[in-house]
Short mmCIF file of C-alpha atoms and ligand atoms in Angstrom, two decimals:
data_model
loop_
_atom_site.label_atom_id
_atom_site.label_comp_id
_atom_site.label_asym_id
_atom_site.label_seq_id
_atom_site.Cartn_x
_atom_site.Cartn_y
_atom_site.Cartn_z
CA MET S 1 -91.02 109.66 21.09
CA LYS S 2 -93.70 108.71 23.52
CA ILE S 3 -94.90 105.39 23.98
CA GLU S 4 -98.27 106.06 25.46
CA SER S 5 -100.68 102.75 25.10
CA ILE S 6 -99.75 99.26 24.01
CA GLN S 7 -102.61 97.04 22.78
CA LEU S 8 -102.15 93.14 22.74
CA ARG S 9 -104.43 90.91 20.93
CA ARG S 10 -105.04 86.98 20.60
CA MET S 11 -105.75 85.88 17.09
CA ASN S 12 -106.69 83.10 16.06
CA MET S 13 -106.64 82.80 12.15
CA THR S 14 -107.04 79.23 10.63
CA MET S 15 -104.49 78.46 7.55
CA LYS S 16 -106.38 77.76 3.57
CA HIS S 17 -103.63 74.30 4.12
CA PRO S 18 -102.43 72.33 7.32
CA PHE S 19 -98.35 73.10 7.14
CA THR S 20 -95.95 69.99 7.86
CA THR S 21 -92.65 70.01 9.13
CA SER S 22 -90.74 67.45 10.66
CA PHE S 23 -91.55 68.64 13.95
CA GLY S 24 -95.23 68.60 13.72
CA THR S 25 -98.51 69.82 11.66
CA ILE S 26 -99.87 73.09 12.48
CA HIS S 27 -103.37 73.73 11.64
CA ASP S 28 -104.18 77.36 12.94
CA LYS S 29 -102.06 80.28 13.80
CA ASP S 30 -102.30 81.28 17.22
CA PHE S 31 -100.59 84.66 17.52
CA LEU S 32 -100.57 87.83 18.67
CA LEU S 33 -100.50 91.57 17.27
CA ALA S 34 -99.33 94.61 19.44
CA THR S 35 -100.35 97.94 18.59
CA ILE S 36 -98.38 100.69 19.87
CA LYS S 37 -99.36 104.66 19.66
CA ASP S 38 -96.85 107.61 20.51
CA GLU S 39 -98.23 111.22 22.16
CA PHE S 40 -99.41 112.53 18.32
CA GLY S 41 -101.58 108.94 17.70
CA HIS S 42 -99.55 107.57 15.41
CA GLU S 43 -99.64 103.90 15.46
CA GLY S 44 -97.21 101.10 14.87
CA TRP S 45 -97.34 97.32 14.63
CA GLY S 46 -96.32 93.91 15.61
CA GLU S 47 -96.96 90.18 15.00
CA SER S 48 -96.01 87.51 17.59
CA VAL S 49 -94.62 84.37 15.31
CA ALA S 50 -94.12 82.55 18.01
CA PHE S 51 -96.83 79.25 17.87
CA THR S 52 -98.81 76.81 19.77
CA TYR S 53 -96.61 74.51 20.67
CA PRO S 54 -92.91 74.70 21.95
CA TRP S 55 -91.93 72.48 18.79
CA TYR S 56 -89.65 75.18 16.49
CA SER S 57 -88.36 76.64 20.10
CA GLU S 58 -89.05 76.72 22.75
CA GLU S 59 -91.32 80.10 22.81
CA THR S 60 -95.09 79.73 22.90
CA THR S 61 -98.16 82.47 21.91
CA GLU S 62 -99.07 81.84 26.25
CA THR S 63 -95.07 82.81 27.26
CA CYS S 64 -95.22 85.84 24.92
CA ILE S 65 -98.11 87.06 26.83
CA HIS S 66 -96.91 86.51 29.90
CA MET S 67 -93.21 88.23 28.55
CA ILE S 68 -94.88 91.57 26.60
CA ARG S 69 -97.82 92.00 29.58
CA ASP S 70 -95.23 90.95 32.43
CA PHE S 71 -91.85 92.33 31.23
CA LEU S 72 -91.47 93.74 27.84
CA ILE S 73 -94.53 96.80 28.07
CA PRO S 74 -93.63 97.59 31.47
CA THR S 75 -89.77 98.05 30.13
CA VAL S 76 -91.32 100.89 27.96
CA LEU S 77 -94.61 101.80 28.50
CA GLY S 78 -94.18 105.80 28.82
CA LYS S 79 -90.89 105.98 28.54
CA THR S 80 -89.77 107.95 25.54
CA ILE S 81 -87.51 106.55 23.18
CA GLN S 82 -85.32 108.18 20.50
CA HIS S 83 -85.06 105.50 17.74
CA PRO S 84 -85.99 102.04 17.93
CA ASP S 85 -82.60 100.95 18.34
CA GLU S 86 -82.63 101.58 21.84
CA VAL S 87 -85.52 98.93 22.11
CA ASN S 88 -82.74 96.46 21.98
CA ASP S 89 -80.74 97.61 24.34
CA LEU S 90 -83.45 98.41 27.27
CA PHE S 91 -84.95 94.25 26.28
CA ALA S 92 -81.24 93.28 26.90
CA PRO S 93 -81.56 92.25 30.67
CA ILE S 94 -84.71 90.39 29.76
CA ARG S 95 -83.25 87.04 28.38
CA LYS S 96 -83.96 84.81 25.32
CA ASN S 97 -88.25 85.21 24.44
CA ASN S 98 -87.02 86.85 21.61
CA MET S 99 -90.33 85.90 19.29
CA ALA S 100 -91.75 88.25 22.47
CA LYS S 101 -89.67 91.10 22.35
CA ALA S 102 -89.87 90.93 18.26
CA THR S 103 -93.68 91.34 18.69
CA ILE S 104 -93.07 95.03 20.55
CA GLU S 105 -89.29 95.98 18.61
CA GLY S 106 -90.91 95.59 15.58
CA ALA S 107 -94.19 97.74 16.12
CA ILE S 108 -91.90 100.61 17.49
CA TRP S 109 -89.93 100.51 13.80
CA ASP S 110 -93.54 100.42 12.76
CA LEU S 111 -93.82 102.86 14.64
CA TYR S 112 -90.98 105.37 14.16
CA ALA S 113 -91.34 105.21 10.46
CA LYS S 114 -95.29 106.49 9.79
CA ARG S 115 -94.07 109.39 12.60
CA ASN S 116 -91.18 110.50 10.37
CA LYS S 117 -92.91 109.44 7.43
CA MET S 118 -91.14 106.69 5.64
CA THR S 119 -91.96 104.14 4.69
CA LEU S 120 -90.10 100.97 6.75
CA ALA S 121 -88.34 99.14 4.07
CA GLU S 122 -86.59 103.05 4.10
CA THR S 123 -85.48 103.32 7.75
CA LEU S 124 -84.10 100.08 8.20
CA GLY S 125 -81.74 101.48 5.06
CA GLY S 126 -82.97 98.84 2.48
CA THR S 127 -82.81 99.49 -1.10
CA ARG S 128 -84.59 97.80 -3.82
CA ASP S 129 -88.67 98.65 -5.16
CA GLN S 130 -88.91 94.66 -5.54
CA ILE S 131 -87.83 91.26 -3.21
CA GLU S 132 -87.39 87.93 -4.52
CA VAL S 133 -89.29 85.51 -3.07
CA GLY S 134 -89.16 81.74 -2.66
CA ILE S 135 -92.51 78.95 -1.19
CA SER S 136 -91.86 76.70 1.86
CA ILE S 137 -93.46 73.55 1.08
CA GLY S 138 -94.29 71.06 3.55
CA ILE S 139 -94.55 67.42 3.95
CA GLU S 140 -96.78 65.75 1.98
CA LYS S 141 -98.54 62.48 2.27
CA ASN S 142 -97.04 61.29 -0.75
CA VAL S 143 -94.13 62.23 -3.65
CA GLU S 144 -97.23 62.50 -5.66
CA ASP S 145 -99.06 65.05 -3.96
CA LEU S 146 -95.64 66.84 -3.36
CA LEU S 147 -94.93 67.45 -6.95
CA ALA S 148 -98.44 68.35 -7.94
CA ASN S 149 -97.44 71.17 -5.75
CA VAL S 150 -93.51 71.64 -6.45
CA ARG S 151 -95.74 72.03 -10.43
CA GLY S 152 -97.47 74.38 -9.03
CA PHE S 153 -95.84 76.80 -7.50
CA ILE S 154 -92.83 77.08 -10.43
CA GLU S 155 -96.32 78.00 -12.47
CA GLU S 156 -97.35 80.88 -10.41
CA GLY S 157 -93.25 81.78 -11.02
CA TYR S 158 -91.25 81.65 -7.40
CA LYS S 159 -87.44 82.04 -7.62
CA ARG S 160 -87.09 78.61 -5.59
CA ILE S 161 -88.37 75.84 -4.57
CA LYS S 162 -87.75 74.48 -0.74
CA VAL S 163 -88.98 70.88 1.00
CA LYS S 164 -89.19 70.44 4.30
CA ILE S 165 -87.35 66.99 4.61
CA LYS S 166 -87.41 64.23 7.65
CA PRO S 167 -85.65 60.82 7.70
CA GLY S 168 -88.08 58.32 5.94
CA TYR S 169 -88.53 61.39 3.63
CA ASP S 170 -85.47 62.66 1.99
CA VAL S 171 -83.12 61.34 -0.52
CA ASP S 172 -85.84 59.57 -2.79
CA VAL S 173 -88.12 63.21 -2.56
CA ILE S 174 -84.72 65.04 -3.59
CA ARG S 175 -84.76 62.76 -6.38
CA ALA S 176 -87.29 62.74 -7.52
CA ILE S 177 -87.97 65.95 -7.53
CA ARG S 178 -85.18 66.58 -9.52
CA GLU S 179 -86.03 64.34 -11.71
CA GLU S 180 -89.12 66.48 -13.13
CA PHE S 181 -86.86 69.41 -12.58
CA PRO S 182 -83.83 68.96 -13.17
CA ASP S 183 -83.23 73.17 -13.50
CA VAL S 184 -84.99 74.11 -10.17
CA PRO S 185 -83.01 76.19 -7.46
CA LEU S 186 -84.07 73.75 -4.67
CA MET S 187 -83.29 73.60 -1.31
CA ALA S 188 -84.48 71.21 1.68
CA ASP S 189 -85.43 72.01 5.50
CA ALA S 190 -85.04 69.54 7.40
CA ASN S 191 -85.82 71.12 11.42
CA SER S 192 -83.32 69.40 13.09
CA ALA S 193 -84.42 66.33 12.21
CA TYR S 194 -81.25 64.32 12.03
CA THR S 195 -77.81 63.87 13.97
CA LEU S 196 -73.90 62.78 12.48
CA ASN S 197 -75.26 59.50 13.06
CA ASP S 198 -76.74 60.58 9.93
CA VAL S 199 -73.97 61.59 7.68
CA GLU S 200 -73.94 58.68 4.99
CA LEU S 201 -77.44 59.77 4.37
CA LEU S 202 -76.91 63.49 4.15
CA LYS S 203 -74.02 63.06 1.93
CA GLN S 204 -76.07 61.31 -0.60
CA LEU S 205 -77.83 64.65 -1.12
CA ASP S 206 -74.95 66.17 -2.31
CA PRO S 207 -75.74 64.70 -6.43
CA PHE S 208 -78.79 67.09 -6.04
CA ASP S 209 -77.45 70.09 -6.98
CA LEU S 210 -79.16 71.87 -4.19
CA MET S 211 -79.02 75.17 -3.06
CA MET S 212 -78.95 74.32 1.15
CA ILE S 213 -79.93 72.24 3.69
CA GLU S 214 -81.48 74.17 6.41
CA GLN S 215 -80.64 73.11 10.48
CA PRO S 216 -80.55 69.43 9.49
CA LEU S 217 -78.52 68.85 13.23
CA ALA S 218 -80.19 70.07 16.61
CA SER S 219 -81.72 73.12 17.34
CA ASP S 220 -78.75 74.33 19.67
CA ASP S 221 -75.85 73.18 17.91
CA ILE S 222 -73.40 74.51 15.76
CA ILE S 223 -69.87 72.29 16.66
CA ASP S 224 -71.77 69.35 14.77
CA HIS S 225 -72.28 71.67 11.81
CA ALA S 226 -69.12 72.52 11.86
CA VAL S 227 -68.29 68.87 11.41
CA LEU S 228 -71.03 67.57 9.29
CA GLN S 229 -70.11 71.19 6.02
CA LYS S 230 -66.54 69.23 6.16
CA GLN S 231 -67.86 66.22 4.96
CA ILE S 232 -70.82 67.35 2.94
CA GLU S 233 -70.42 68.76 -0.49
CA THR S 234 -74.57 70.73 -0.02
CA PRO S 235 -73.96 74.10 1.96
CA ILE S 236 -75.61 74.17 5.08
CA CYS S 237 -77.77 77.11 6.16
CA LEU S 238 -79.12 77.85 10.23
CA ASP S 239 -82.00 78.37 11.42
CA GLU S 240 -83.13 77.53 14.35
CA SER S 241 -79.38 77.62 15.65
CA ILE S 242 -79.08 81.42 15.16
CA HIS S 243 -80.73 83.83 17.64
CA SER S 244 -77.77 87.00 17.33
CA LEU S 245 -75.04 88.53 16.08
CA GLU S 246 -72.76 86.76 18.38
CA ASP S 247 -74.50 83.34 17.72
CA ALA S 248 -73.75 84.24 13.57
CA ARG S 249 -70.60 85.43 14.60
CA LYS S 250 -69.49 81.52 16.04
CA ALA S 251 -71.33 79.82 13.28
CA VAL S 252 -69.24 81.84 11.01
CA GLU S 253 -66.33 81.33 12.53
CA LEU S 254 -66.86 77.73 13.08
CA GLY S 255 -67.62 77.05 9.19
CA SER S 256 -71.48 75.68 11.08
CA CYS S 257 -72.90 77.44 7.90
CA ARG S 258 -72.32 79.46 4.30
CA ILE S 259 -75.69 80.66 4.53
CA ILE S 260 -77.79 82.19 7.19
CA ASN S 261 -81.74 81.89 7.43
CA ILE S 262 -82.82 85.74 9.24
CA LYS S 263 -86.12 85.38 11.12
CA ILE S 264 -87.05 88.69 12.93
CA GLY S 265 -88.87 86.92 16.01
CA ARG S 266 -85.98 84.29 16.22
CA LEU S 267 -83.65 87.31 16.61
CA GLY S 268 -85.58 89.29 19.07
CA GLY S 269 -86.41 92.14 16.56
CA LEU S 270 -85.50 94.43 13.59
CA THR S 271 -82.44 95.98 15.39
CA GLU S 272 -80.06 92.48 15.27
CA ALA S 273 -81.66 91.06 12.11
CA LYS S 274 -80.62 93.80 10.91
CA LYS S 275 -76.85 93.53 12.42
CA ILE S 276 -76.56 90.01 11.74
CA HIS S 277 -77.47 91.35 7.71
CA ASP S 278 -74.65 93.73 8.12
CA TYR S 279 -72.28 91.09 9.75
CA CYS S 280 -73.06 88.41 6.80
CA ALA S 281 -71.98 91.27 4.48
CA ALA S 282 -68.49 91.65 5.81
CA LYS S 283 -68.71 88.39 5.57
CA GLY S 284 -69.22 87.61 2.31
CA ILE S 285 -71.94 84.97 3.86
CA ASP S 286 -75.54 84.95 1.71
CA VAL S 287 -78.23 85.66 4.06
CA TRP S 288 -82.22 85.57 3.22
CA CYS S 289 -85.67 86.43 5.39
CA GLY S 290 -87.01 82.97 6.29
CA GLY S 291 -91.03 82.56 7.53
CA MET S 292 -93.83 81.99 10.05
CA LEU S 293 -96.25 81.46 8.10
CA GLU S 294 -97.19 85.13 9.69
CA SER S 295 -100.50 86.95 9.14
CA GLY S 296 -100.15 90.75 6.93
CA ILE S 297 -98.55 92.26 9.93
CA GLY S 298 -95.47 90.04 10.36
CA ARG S 299 -95.29 89.10 6.73
CA ALA S 300 -94.71 93.36 6.35
CA HIS S 301 -91.66 92.90 8.14
CA ASN S 302 -90.67 90.92 6.52
CA VAL S 303 -90.68 92.82 3.04
CA ALA S 304 -89.68 95.71 4.59
CA LEU S 305 -86.36 93.60 6.16
CA THR S 306 -85.85 91.93 2.72
CA THR S 307 -84.95 95.16 0.23
CA LEU S 308 -81.31 95.34 2.52
CA SER S 309 -78.97 94.86 0.01
CA ASN S 310 -77.91 91.32 1.29
CA PHE S 311 -80.72 89.18 1.32
CA THR S 312 -79.42 87.95 -1.88
CA LEU S 313 -80.99 84.62 -1.99
CA PRO S 314 -85.06 84.79 -2.32
CA GLY S 315 -86.67 84.09 1.23
CA ASP S 316 -89.73 82.48 2.57
CA THR S 317 -92.48 85.59 2.13
CA ALA S 318 -95.19 84.24 -0.20
CA SER S 319 -98.71 85.26 -0.96
CA SER S 320 -100.63 86.18 1.73
CA SER S 321 -103.42 83.92 -0.66
CA ARG S 322 -100.74 80.78 0.26
CA TYR S 323 -101.33 80.73 3.58
CA TRP S 324 -105.16 82.04 4.55
CA GLU S 325 -108.34 82.84 2.33
CA GLN S 326 -108.14 86.44 3.71
CA ASP S 327 -105.41 88.17 4.81
CA ILE S 328 -105.25 91.59 7.62
CA ILE S 329 -103.81 94.09 5.72
CA ILE S 330 -105.15 95.88 3.00
CA PRO S 331 -103.42 95.19 0.03
CA GLU S 332 -102.40 91.14 0.76
CA VAL S 333 -99.13 90.72 -0.17
CA VAL S 334 -99.35 89.48 -3.70
CA ALA S 335 -96.23 87.73 -5.46
CA GLU S 336 -96.26 87.89 -9.26
CA LYS S 337 -93.70 85.68 -11.03
CA GLY S 338 -91.49 85.11 -7.80
CA TYR S 339 -91.93 89.28 -6.89
CA ILE S 340 -93.29 91.41 -4.15
CA THR S 341 -93.35 95.03 -4.90
CA VAL S 342 -92.02 97.03 -1.88
CA PRO S 343 -95.55 99.28 -0.86
CA SER S 344 -94.72 103.23 -0.99
CA ASP S 345 -97.06 104.15 2.21
CA ASP S 346 -95.19 105.05 5.21
CA GLY S 347 -94.69 102.02 8.37
CA ILE S 348 -95.35 98.82 6.79
CA GLY S 349 -96.73 100.04 3.73
CA TYR S 350 -100.46 97.41 4.59
CA LYS S 351 -103.04 99.11 6.23
CA PRO S 352 -104.21 96.83 8.91
CA ASN S 353 -108.27 95.57 7.60
CA MET S 354 -109.79 96.34 10.84
CA GLU S 355 -112.78 94.42 10.06
CA ALA S 356 -110.83 90.77 9.29
CA ILE S 357 -108.23 92.02 12.74
CA ASN S 358 -111.49 91.89 14.95
CA ARG S 359 -113.37 88.93 13.29
CA PHE S 360 -110.50 87.10 13.92
CA THR S 361 -109.40 88.06 17.31
CA VAL S 362 -109.76 85.91 20.70
CA ASP S 363 -108.64 87.89 23.36
CA GLN S 364 -107.74 91.59 24.25
CA TRP S 365 -106.19 93.92 26.34
CA VAL S 366 -104.68 97.41 26.88
CA PHE S 367 -102.05 99.60 28.80
CA SER S 368 -101.93 103.27 28.82
CA ALA S 369 -99.19 105.16 30.11
CA GLU S 370 -100.77 107.57 32.80
O1 OSB R 401 -88.10 76.07 9.25
O2 OSB R 401 -88.40 77.77 8.64
C1 OSB R 401 -89.23 76.79 8.97
C2 OSB R 401 -92.76 77.36 8.86
C3 OSB R 401 -92.67 76.54 9.93
C4 OSB R 401 -91.95 76.45 10.79
C5 OSB R 401 -90.99 77.03 11.02
C6 OSB R 401 -90.06 76.89 9.41
C7 OSB R 401 -91.33 77.22 8.35
C8 OSB R 401 -91.36 77.16 6.90
C9 OSB R 401 -92.40 78.03 6.52
O3 OSB R 401 -90.63 77.18 6.29
C10 OSB R 401 -92.11 79.42 6.11
C11 OSB R 401 -92.76 80.20 5.40
O4 OSB R 401 -93.55 80.06 4.24
O5 OSB R 401 -93.77 81.67 6.65
MG1 MG R 402 -85.74 76.36 8.50
#
């Protein structure tokens, strides 16, 4: 498979509802799409999940443009690749910048699947024809608004509710949800808002039977999380701290978590995501697919990945309509009663909606092999 050309677009899509976490509020999604063509004109699509601001991780849309244009494209353009796993090795000399890498790597996976007339899910080794999904609810102005949201999403059938927490918006919020919904599968995501000084407070979450608490401590930590896990009953799930299979291995060996959130962008692509999935399956660690408020292209990649067998817990991949007035794929992603049907068309299985894509494009560049 020869990498003939790469088109990069900068996109801007306004979110239907701003999304607030302990690190800030996201009003619109400023992101990149990569379209990669082979020598036969097959087309693969990838999405960069970085945000405008370096709050979730150090990457931003601008750093992704720099890395993709100046380092990643020159590494693959004009090359002949037998299998997408090779991209991981080609990019290995370039440190970190995983979201930039995953943009190109994901497009090459889609291209490879389409060339072979297979779905991306099959190409990855996935086995499910539907996936179970939950919903991630941001920090709301008050508990009444939050409860109204929770109620609505439970009625829509989402398989579990995740709520964002932060200091001052935690134990009381979880208690209020549990009072109204004693049995709903529930979890909390702190996005690194606490330290070991908060152990007593975090222990107060134990009686609420949370499925997990996601990334309570520092975004680069696995040591303190191991200390915390020994003192709380709620299983810890790591998100921000895990960037590679090696990170996952160390966290599991240290006892820093019992669950891992797999995000393709954070891990530098589908190859590394699959490696962590396989490692966790062998170790008896549950995984689920996280979300980064993706457009349809990134969402489609998440759907395909979630078809692998050790994605035993519902992920954050909700319906397109939860995020966007209009998504950029046809059909849009739809969760019905908490299930998304995995598409059966080749590659990511959803068609790019070129009219919508053009409408949301703010800049674009084309790179061709000579
Ligand atoms: O920590 O999982 C997270 C959104 C933005 C940044 C980080 C996170 C999230 C979410 C929402 O939880 C996931 C989604 O609905 O796409
Ligand atoms: Mg998270």
